[in-house]
Amino acid sequence: MSRVQTVTVAEDEGDQRLDRWFKRRFPQIPQGRIDKMCRKGEIRVDGGRVKGATRVEVGQQVRIPPLPDDAAPPPTKRATVSDADARMIRACVIYKDDHVIALNKPPGLAVQGGSGQSERHVDALSAALMFDFEEKPRLVHRLDKDTSGVLLLARTRMAAKALTAAMRHRETRKIYWALVAGVPTPYLGEIRYGLVKAGGHGRSGEGEKMIAVHPRDMDDTPGAKRAHTLYATLFRVASRAAWVALEPVTGRTHQLRAHMAEIGHPIAGDGKYGGSGQDNMGDGWGAQLGGVISKKLHLHARMMRFEHPETRKVITVTAELPDHMAHSWDTFGWTEDLAADDPFESLQ
C-alpha cells in the first residue's frame, strides 16, 4: 500500500472531471474503485468531499488515499480499425491542422458508443485520425446518429478544453439545414419551448424522447430545461415542404427535431418526432413526404464557426449535403449555393 499523498492539479490538467483526472494519473485503479473512494470521502479536493463528476481546476490539491502496490494496470485493448473504416473516416475530414479536425459525419454513424450502439462509431474510428500524433483526437460535442454534418474533434487536451469551454459559453455558431413538412410562417422566427425528457422502455431506457413544454409551464414542470431555436424558411415547394435553416441557441438533446415537430413542421424522415400521426401544417403527411423523397432524416449540420483554440482566428467550416439530402434538393430544383452562408447574421 502507498501512503496518503496530496497531488496538485497541473497547468495542463484543469477543467476536467475528477474521475478522468484520477484515471490518467493512476490508470491501474478501476473506475468502480474510484467511485467508491469518492463516496467514502477518501478522495478529497482542497479538503472537501467530492463526486467523480466534480471538475478539478489548476492548482487544486487532491487527496489520494493509500493505493495497493500490486494493483496491475488492466490489459490494454488496442483500438483496431479496419482498412475500409480507416479510409472512410479519413475521407470525412474537411478541415485539419495541428489542433483541430473537422469531419463531415455521415448519417447513420453514431458519435459514441452506448445502449444499442455498435462498436463502430466516430470515437472508436478516430484512432485512424491520429496521423502523426501519439493520441487519438477527442470529441468536443455530439451529433445524433442520423444527423450528418460538421463534427469537431480536438487533437490536444488544451484544444479540447478551449473548444469545450467555448461551446459551454455559447461562443460558437452552428447552422443546420433541414427539409420539413409544410412551410413555417412567419418565414423567420424563433422557438422557445422548453424540453423535458420522457422515459422510454427497457433496461436502458430505449425510446426516450424529449417533450416540448410551453414557456408558461416551465416552472411547474420538473426536469424541464429552457431551449431556444432560430429558424429561417429559405425555399418552399408549394405548401408541402420547405428548406429551412436552423440555429440552436441552446444545445439540448434532440432540440431541433422536437422544436420543429412542436410547431407543426416535423423534419422529413424523423420517425421519432414526426410520425404520420404527428399533427403538422404539411396537410397531414407527417415527416414522410412520400414519392422519391428518402425516408432518412433530413437534418444536416451545414456550418460551424468557432475561434481557433491556438491562433484565435475565426474558422468557418462548411459540410456538403449527404447523398439522400442532395437527391431531395435535386428533386426540388434546389442547389446548395442558393442559400446565404448565414441567414441569421442580421440577428446577431
C-alpha positions as a Markdown table, in Angstrom:
| # | Residue | x | y | z |
|---|---|---|---|---|
| 1 | Met | 0.0 | 0.0 | 0.0 |
| 2 | Ser | 1.2 | 3.5 | -0.8 |
| 3 | Arg | 0.8 | 6.3 | 1.8 |
| 4 | Val | -1.7 | 9.1 | 1.7 |
| 5 | Gln | -0.5 | 11.7 | -0.8 |
| 6 | Thr | -1.5 | 15.1 | -2.0 |
| 7 | Val | -1.3 | 15.9 | -5.7 |
| 8 | Thr | -1.6 | 19.4 | -7.2 |
| 9 | Val | -3.6 | 19.7 | -10.5 |
| 10 | Ala | -1.1 | 20.7 | -13.1 |
| 11 | Glu | -1.3 | 23.5 | -15.6 |
| 12 | Asp | -2.5 | 21.3 | -18.4 |
| 13 | Glu | -4.9 | 19.2 | -16.3 |
| 14 | Gly | -7.5 | 21.8 | -15.3 |
| 15 | Asp | -11.2 | 21.8 | -16.2 |
| 16 | Gln | -11.8 | 18.1 | -16.4 |
| 17 | Arg | -13.8 | 15.6 | -14.4 |
| 18 | Leu | -12.1 | 14.3 | -11.2 |
| 19 | Asp | -12.5 | 10.7 | -12.1 |
| 20 | Arg | -10.9 | 11.2 | -15.5 |
| 21 | Trp | -8.0 | 13.2 | -13.9 |
| 22 | Phe | -7.6 | 10.4 | -11.4 |
| 23 | Lys | -7.7 | 7.7 | -14.1 |
| 24 | Arg | -4.9 | 9.4 | -16.1 |
| 25 | Arg | -2.8 | 9.7 | -13.0 |
| 26 | Phe | -3.4 | 6.2 | -11.8 |
| 27 | Pro | -4.5 | 4.0 | -14.7 |
| 28 | Gln | -4.3 | 0.8 | -12.7 |
| 29 | Ile | -7.2 | 1.8 | -10.5 |
| 30 | Pro | -10.6 | 0.6 | -11.8 |
| 31 | Gln | -13.4 | 3.1 | -12.3 |
| 32 | Gly | -15.6 | 1.4 | -9.7 |
| 33 | Arg | -12.8 | 1.8 | -7.1 |
| 34 | Ile | -12.5 | 5.5 | -7.9 |
| 35 | Asp | -16.3 | 6.0 | -7.5 |
| 36 | Lys | -16.2 | 4.1 | -4.2 |
| 37 | Met | -13.4 | 6.2 | -2.8 |
| 38 | Cys | -15.3 | 9.4 | -3.7 |
| 39 | Arg | -18.4 | 8.1 | -2.0 |
| 40 | Lys | -16.5 | 7.3 | 1.2 |
| 41 | Gly | -14.8 | 10.7 | 1.2 |
| 42 | Glu | -11.3 | 9.1 | 0.7 |
| 43 | Ile | -10.6 | 11.3 | -2.3 |
| 44 | Arg | -10.9 | 15.0 | -1.5 |
| 45 | Val | -10.3 | 18.2 | -3.3 |
| 46 | Asp | -9.0 | 21.2 | -1.3 |
| 47 | Gly | -10.1 | 19.2 | 1.8 |
| 48 | Gly | -13.7 | 18.9 | 0.7 |
| 49 | Arg | -15.8 | 15.8 | -0.2 |
| 50 | Val | -16.4 | 15.5 | -4.0 |
| 51 | Lys | -18.0 | 13.3 | -6.6 |
| 52 | Gly | -16.4 | 11.7 | -9.6 |
| 53 | Ala | -18.1 | 14.2 | -11.9 |
| 54 | Thr | -16.7 | 17.2 | -9.9 |
| 55 | Arg | -14.4 | 19.3 | -12.2 |
| 56 | Val | -10.9 | 20.0 | -11.0 |
| 57 | Glu | -9.1 | 23.2 | -11.7 |
| 58 | Val | -5.4 | 24.1 | -12.0 |
| 59 | Gly | -3.7 | 24.4 | -8.6 |
| 60 | Gln | -6.3 | 22.5 | -6.6 |
| 61 | Gln | -5.0 | 19.9 | -4.1 |
| 62 | Val | -6.3 | 16.4 | -4.4 |
| 63 | Arg | -6.0 | 14.0 | -1.5 |
| 64 | Ile | -5.1 | 10.5 | -2.7 |
| 65 | Pro | -5.8 | 7.7 | -0.2 |
| 66 | Pro | -3.4 | 4.7 | 0.1 |
| 67 | Leu | -3.4 | 2.7 | -3.1 |
| 68 | Pro | -2.5 | -1.0 | -3.5 |
| 69 | Asp | 1.1 | -1.5 | -4.6 |
| 70 | Asp | 0.3 | -4.7 | -6.5 |
| 71 | Ala | -2.7 | -3.3 | -8.5 |
| 72 | Ala | -1.7 | -4.2 | -12.0 |
| 73 | Pro | -2.8 | -1.9 | -14.9 |
| 74 | Pro | -5.7 | -3.5 | -16.8 |
| 75 | Pro | -4.7 | -5.2 | -20.0 |
| 76 | Thr | -4.6 | -2.6 | -22.8 |
| 77 | Lys | -7.1 | -3.2 | -25.6 |
| 78 | Arg | -5.7 | -1.5 | -28.6 |
| 79 | Ala | -8.2 | 0.1 | -30.8 |
| 80 | Thr | -8.3 | -1.7 | -34.2 |
| 81 | Val | -9.9 | 0.0 | -37.2 |
| 82 | Ser | -10.3 | -1.9 | -40.4 |
| 83 | Asp | -8.6 | -0.5 | -43.5 |
| 84 | Ala | -12.0 | 0.1 | -45.1 |
| 85 | Asp | -13.2 | 2.1 | -42.0 |
| 86 | Ala | -10.0 | 4.0 | -41.8 |
| 87 | Arg | -10.3 | 5.1 | -45.4 |
| 88 | Met | -14.0 | 6.0 | -44.8 |
| 89 | Ile | -13.4 | 8.2 | -41.7 |
| 90 | Arg | -10.3 | 9.9 | -43.2 |
| 91 | Ala | -12.4 | 10.7 | -46.3 |
| 92 | Cys | -14.8 | 12.6 | -43.9 |
| 93 | Val | -12.1 | 15.1 | -42.9 |
| 94 | Ile | -12.9 | 18.5 | -44.2 |
| 95 | Tyr | -10.5 | 20.6 | -42.1 |
| 96 | Lys | -7.3 | 19.6 | -40.3 |
| 97 | Asp | -4.4 | 21.4 | -38.5 |
| 98 | Asp | -2.2 | 20.6 | -35.5 |
| 99 | His | -5.1 | 21.4 | -33.1 |
| 100 | Val | -8.4 | 20.7 | -34.7 |
| 101 | Ile | -10.0 | 18.2 | -37.0 |
| 102 | Ala | -13.5 | 18.7 | -38.6 |
| 103 | Leu | -15.4 | 15.9 | -40.1 |
| 104 | Asn | -18.5 | 15.8 | -42.4 |
| 105 | Lys | -20.1 | 13.0 | -40.4 |
| 106 | Pro | -22.2 | 10.7 | -42.5 |
| 107 | Pro | -25.7 | 9.9 | -41.4 |
| 108 | Gly | -26.2 | 6.6 | -39.6 |
| 109 | Leu | -22.8 | 6.7 | -37.9 |
| 110 | Ala | -23.0 | 7.2 | -34.1 |
| 111 | Val | -20.6 | 9.6 | -32.5 |
| 112 | Gln | -20.1 | 7.5 | -29.4 |
| 113 | Gly | -21.0 | 4.0 | -28.2 |
| 114 | Gly | -23.9 | 3.4 | -25.8 |
| 115 | Ser | -27.0 | 1.5 | -25.4 |
| 116 | Gly | -28.0 | -0.2 | -28.6 |
| 117 | Gln | -25.0 | 1.1 | -30.4 |
| 118 | Ser | -22.3 | -1.0 | -32.1 |
| 119 | Glu | -18.6 | -0.5 | -31.6 |
| 120 | Arg | -18.4 | 1.2 | -34.9 |
| 121 | His | -18.7 | 4.9 | -34.0 |
| 122 | Val | -16.7 | 8.1 | -34.5 |
| 123 | Asp | -15.0 | 7.9 | -31.1 |
| 124 | Ala | -13.7 | 4.4 | -31.9 |
| 125 | Leu | -12.8 | 5.2 | -35.5 |
| 126 | Ser | -10.9 | 8.3 | -34.5 |
| 127 | Ala | -7.9 | 6.1 | -33.8 |
| 128 | Ala | -7.5 | 6.3 | -37.6 |
| 129 | Leu | -7.3 | 10.1 | -37.4 |
| 130 | Met | -4.1 | 10.3 | -35.3 |
| 131 | Phe | -2.0 | 10.9 | -38.4 |
| 132 | Asp | 1.4 | 11.9 | -36.9 |
| 133 | Phe | 0.2 | 12.4 | -33.4 |
| 134 | Glu | 0.5 | 9.9 | -30.5 |
| 135 | Glu | -3.0 | 10.3 | -29.1 |
| 136 | Lys | -6.3 | 10.0 | -31.0 |
| 137 | Pro | -8.4 | 13.2 | -31.3 |
| 138 | Arg | -11.0 | 14.0 | -28.7 |
| 139 | Leu | -14.7 | 14.7 | -29.3 |
| 140 | Val | -15.8 | 18.1 | -28.1 |
| 141 | His | -19.5 | 17.9 | -29.0 |
| 142 | Arg | -22.0 | 15.4 | -30.5 |
| 143 | Leu | -24.5 | 14.9 | -33.3 |
| 144 | Asp | -27.4 | 12.5 | -33.3 |
| 145 | Lys | -26.6 | 9.2 | -35.1 |
| 146 | Asp | -28.9 | 10.1 | -38.1 |
| 147 | Thr | -27.8 | 13.7 | -38.3 |
| 148 | Ser | -25.0 | 14.4 | -40.7 |
| 149 | Gly | -22.6 | 17.3 | -41.0 |
| 150 | Val | -19.8 | 19.2 | -39.2 |
| 151 | Leu | -18.3 | 17.5 | -36.2 |
| 152 | Leu | -15.3 | 18.9 | -34.4 |
| 153 | Leu | -12.5 | 16.9 | -32.7 |
| 154 | Ala | -9.6 | 18.3 | -30.8 |
| 155 | Arg | -6.1 | 16.9 | -31.4 |
| 156 | Thr | -4.7 | 18.0 | -28.0 |
| 157 | Arg | -6.1 | 18.3 | -24.4 |
| 158 | Met | -5.6 | 22.0 | -24.4 |
| 159 | Ala | -7.6 | 22.4 | -27.6 |
| 160 | Ala | -10.3 | 20.2 | -26.2 |
| 161 | Lys | -10.5 | 22.3 | -23.1 |
| 162 | Ala | -10.8 | 25.6 | -25.1 |
| 163 | Leu | -13.4 | 24.3 | -27.6 |
| 164 | Thr | -15.5 | 22.6 | -24.9 |
| 165 | Ala | -15.5 | 25.9 | -22.9 |
| 166 | Ala | -16.4 | 27.9 | -26.0 |
| 167 | Met | -19.4 | 25.6 | -26.6 |
| 168 | Arg | -20.5 | 25.7 | -23.0 |
| 169 | His | -20.4 | 29.5 | -23.1 |
| 170 | Arg | -22.2 | 29.6 | -26.5 |
| 171 | Glu | -19.2 | 31.2 | -28.3 |
| 172 | Thr | -19.6 | 29.0 | -31.3 |
| 173 | Arg | -22.1 | 29.2 | -34.2 |
| 174 | Lys | -23.9 | 26.2 | -35.6 |
| 175 | Ile | -26.2 | 26.3 | -38.6 |
| 176 | Tyr | -28.2 | 23.3 | -39.7 |
| 177 | Trp | -30.2 | 22.7 | -42.8 |
| 178 | Ala | -33.4 | 20.6 | -42.8 |
| 179 | Leu | -36.3 | 19.6 | -45.0 |
| 180 | Val | -39.5 | 20.0 | -43.1 |
| 181 | Ala | -43.2 | 19.1 | -43.8 |
| 182 | Gly | -45.2 | 22.2 | -44.7 |
| 183 | Val | -44.0 | 25.8 | -44.7 |
| 184 | Pro | -43.2 | 27.5 | -41.4 |
| 185 | Thr | -44.7 | 31.0 | -41.1 |
| 186 | Pro | -43.6 | 33.6 | -40.4 |
| 187 | Tyr | -40.6 | 32.7 | -42.6 |
| 188 | Leu | -38.2 | 34.0 | -40.0 |
| 189 | Gly | -38.8 | 33.2 | -36.3 |
| 190 | Glu | -37.8 | 31.6 | -33.1 |
| 191 | Ile | -39.0 | 28.7 | -30.9 |
| 192 | Arg | -38.7 | 29.0 | -27.1 |
| 193 | Tyr | -40.5 | 25.8 | -25.9 |
| 194 | Gly | -38.7 | 24.1 | -23.1 |
| 195 | Leu | -37.8 | 20.4 | -23.2 |
| 196 | Val | -38.2 | 17.6 | -20.7 |
| 197 | Lys | -37.2 | 14.0 | -21.1 |
| 198 | Ala | -39.9 | 11.4 | -21.3 |
| 199 | Gly | -38.8 | 7.9 | -20.2 |
| 200 | Gly | -38.5 | 5.1 | -22.7 |
| 201 | His | -38.8 | 1.4 | -22.1 |
| 202 | Gly | -36.4 | -1.4 | -21.4 |
| 203 | Arg | -33.4 | -1.6 | -19.0 |
| 204 | Ser | -31.5 | 1.2 | -20.8 |
| 205 | Gly | -34.5 | 3.4 | -21.5 |
| 206 | Glu | -34.7 | 2.7 | -25.2 |
| 207 | Gly | -37.2 | 5.1 | -26.9 |
| 208 | Glu | -36.5 | 8.1 | -24.7 |
| 209 | Lys | -37.6 | 11.3 | -26.3 |
| 210 | Met | -37.9 | 15.0 | -25.5 |
| 211 | Ile | -41.3 | 16.6 | -24.9 |
| 212 | Ala | -41.9 | 20.2 | -25.6 |
| 213 | Val | -43.1 | 22.4 | -22.7 |
| 214 | His | -44.8 | 25.8 | -23.2 |
| 215 | Pro | -42.8 | 28.6 | -21.6 |
| 216 | Arg | -45.6 | 29.4 | -19.2 |
| 217 | Asp | -45.5 | 25.8 | -17.9 |
| 218 | Met | -41.7 | 25.7 | -17.4 |
| 219 | Asp | -41.7 | 26.5 | -13.6 |
| 220 | Asp | -44.4 | 23.8 | -13.0 |
| 221 | Thr | -42.7 | 21.0 | -15.0 |
| 222 | Pro | -40.0 | 19.1 | -13.1 |
| 223 | Gly | -36.8 | 18.5 | -15.1 |
| 224 | Ala | -37.8 | 20.9 | -17.9 |
| 225 | Lys | -34.9 | 22.9 | -19.4 |
| 226 | Arg | -35.2 | 26.0 | -21.4 |
| 227 | Ala | -34.5 | 25.7 | -25.1 |
| 228 | His | -34.2 | 28.3 | -27.9 |
| 229 | Thr | -34.0 | 27.8 | -31.6 |
| 230 | Leu | -33.9 | 30.3 | -34.5 |
| 231 | Tyr | -35.3 | 29.2 | -37.9 |
| 232 | Ala | -35.4 | 30.7 | -41.4 |
| 233 | Thr | -37.5 | 29.4 | -44.2 |
| 234 | Leu | -35.3 | 29.6 | -47.3 |
| 235 | Phe | -37.3 | 27.9 | -50.1 |
| 236 | Arg | -40.6 | 26.0 | -50.3 |
| 237 | Val | -42.5 | 23.5 | -52.5 |
| 238 | Ala | -46.0 | 25.0 | -52.6 |
| 239 | Ser | -47.4 | 24.3 | -49.1 |
| 240 | Arg | -46.0 | 20.8 | -49.0 |
| 241 | Ala | -42.4 | 21.1 | -47.8 |
| 242 | Ala | -39.7 | 23.7 | -47.1 |
| 243 | Trp | -35.9 | 24.0 | -46.8 |
| 244 | Val | -35.2 | 25.7 | -43.5 |
| 245 | Ala | -32.0 | 26.9 | -41.8 |
| 246 | Leu | -31.9 | 26.3 | -38.0 |
| 247 | Glu | -29.6 | 27.7 | -35.4 |
| 248 | Pro | -29.8 | 26.2 | -31.9 |
| 249 | Val | -29.1 | 29.0 | -29.4 |
| 250 | Thr | -29.1 | 26.4 | -26.6 |
| 251 | Gly | -27.9 | 22.8 | -27.1 |
| 252 | Arg | -30.5 | 20.4 | -25.7 |
| 253 | Thr | -30.8 | 16.8 | -26.7 |
| 254 | His | -32.9 | 16.5 | -29.9 |
| 255 | Gln | -33.7 | 20.2 | -29.7 |
| 256 | Leu | -34.2 | 20.9 | -33.4 |
| 257 | Arg | -36.2 | 17.8 | -34.1 |
| 258 | Ala | -38.5 | 18.3 | -31.1 |
| 259 | His | -39.0 | 22.0 | -31.7 |
| 260 | Met | -39.8 | 21.7 | -35.4 |
| 261 | Ala | -42.3 | 18.9 | -34.6 |
| 262 | Glu | -43.9 | 21.0 | -31.9 |
| 263 | Ile | -44.6 | 24.0 | -34.3 |
| 264 | Gly | -46.2 | 21.5 | -36.8 |
| 265 | His | -43.3 | 21.1 | -39.2 |
| 266 | Pro | -41.5 | 17.9 | -38.4 |
| 267 | Ile | -38.2 | 17.2 | -40.1 |
| 268 | Ala | -38.5 | 14.8 | -43.1 |
| 269 | Gly | -37.6 | 11.3 | -42.2 |
| 270 | Asp | -37.9 | 11.8 | -38.4 |
| 271 | Gly | -39.5 | 8.7 | -37.2 |
| 272 | Lys | -39.2 | 9.6 | -33.5 |
| 273 | Tyr | -40.7 | 13.1 | -33.6 |
| 274 | Gly | -42.5 | 13.3 | -36.9 |
| 275 | Gly | -44.5 | 10.1 | -37.5 |
| 276 | Ser | -47.5 | 10.1 | -39.8 |
| 277 | Gly | -49.8 | 10.7 | -36.8 |
| 278 | Gln | -47.9 | 13.9 | -35.9 |
| 279 | Asp | -50.1 | 17.0 | -36.3 |
| 280 | Asn | -48.4 | 19.3 | -38.7 |
| 281 | Met | -49.0 | 22.0 | -41.3 |
| 282 | Gly | -48.0 | 19.8 | -44.2 |
| 283 | Asp | -51.6 | 18.6 | -44.8 |
| 284 | Gly | -51.1 | 15.6 | -42.6 |
| 285 | Trp | -48.1 | 14.0 | -44.3 |
| 286 | Gly | -46.1 | 13.8 | -41.1 |
| 287 | Ala | -42.3 | 13.5 | -41.6 |
| 288 | Gln | -42.6 | 11.1 | -44.6 |
| 289 | Leu | -43.1 | 13.2 | -47.7 |
| 290 | Gly | -43.5 | 10.2 | -49.9 |
| 291 | Gly | -42.6 | 9.7 | -53.6 |
| 292 | Val | -38.9 | 9.7 | -54.3 |
| 293 | Ile | -38.0 | 11.6 | -51.1 |
| 294 | Ser | -35.8 | 9.4 | -48.9 |
| 295 | Lys | -37.2 | 8.2 | -45.5 |
| 296 | Lys | -33.9 | 9.0 | -43.9 |
| 297 | Leu | -33.6 | 12.0 | -41.5 |
| 298 | His | -33.1 | 15.3 | -43.4 |
| 299 | Leu | -31.1 | 17.2 | -40.8 |
| 300 | His | -27.6 | 18.3 | -41.6 |
| 301 | Ala | -25.1 | 20.4 | -39.6 |
| 302 | Arg | -24.2 | 22.7 | -42.5 |
| 303 | Met | -21.8 | 25.2 | -40.9 |
| 304 | Met | -19.8 | 25.7 | -37.8 |
| 305 | Arg | -17.9 | 28.9 | -36.9 |
| 306 | Phe | -15.5 | 28.9 | -33.9 |
| 307 | Glu | -12.5 | 30.7 | -32.6 |
| 308 | His | -9.4 | 28.6 | -33.2 |
| 309 | Pro | -8.1 | 27.4 | -29.7 |
| 310 | Glu | -4.5 | 28.4 | -30.6 |
| 311 | Thr | -4.4 | 31.2 | -33.2 |
| 312 | Arg | -7.7 | 32.8 | -32.0 |
| 313 | Lys | -8.7 | 33.3 | -35.6 |
| 314 | Val | -12.3 | 32.7 | -36.5 |
| 315 | Ile | -12.6 | 29.5 | -38.5 |
| 316 | Thr | -15.7 | 28.6 | -40.6 |
| 317 | Val | -16.2 | 25.0 | -41.7 |
| 318 | Thr | -18.9 | 24.0 | -44.2 |
| 319 | Ala | -20.1 | 20.5 | -45.0 |
| 320 | Glu | -21.7 | 19.3 | -48.2 |
| 321 | Leu | -25.1 | 17.6 | -48.0 |
| 322 | Pro | -25.2 | 13.8 | -47.7 |
| 323 | Asp | -26.4 | 11.8 | -50.7 |
| 324 | His | -30.0 | 11.4 | -49.6 |
| 325 | Met | -30.5 | 15.1 | -48.9 |
| 326 | Ala | -28.7 | 16.1 | -52.1 |
| 327 | His | -31.1 | 13.9 | -54.0 |
| 328 | Ser | -34.1 | 15.6 | -52.4 |
| 329 | Trp | -32.6 | 19.0 | -53.1 |
| 330 | Asp | -32.1 | 18.0 | -56.7 |
| 331 | Thr | -35.7 | 16.7 | -56.9 |
| 332 | Phe | -37.0 | 20.1 | -55.8 |
| 333 | Gly | -34.6 | 22.0 | -58.1 |
| 334 | Trp | -32.5 | 23.5 | -55.2 |
| 335 | Thr | -28.8 | 23.9 | -55.2 |
| 336 | Glu | -26.6 | 24.5 | -52.1 |
| 337 | Asp | -25.4 | 27.9 | -53.4 |
| 338 | Leu | -28.9 | 29.3 | -53.3 |
| 339 | Ala | -28.7 | 29.8 | -49.5 |
| 340 | Ala | -26.8 | 32.6 | -47.7 |
| 341 | Asp | -23.9 | 31.3 | -45.7 |
| 342 | Asp | -25.5 | 32.8 | -42.5 |
| 343 | Pro | -29.2 | 33.6 | -42.8 |
| 344 | Phe | -29.2 | 34.8 | -39.2 |
| 345 | Glu | -26.3 | 37.2 | -39.5 |
| 346 | Ser | -28.5 | 40.3 | -39.3 |
| 347 | Leu | -30.0 | 39.0 | -36.0 |
| 348 | Gln | -26.6 | 38.7 | -34.2 |
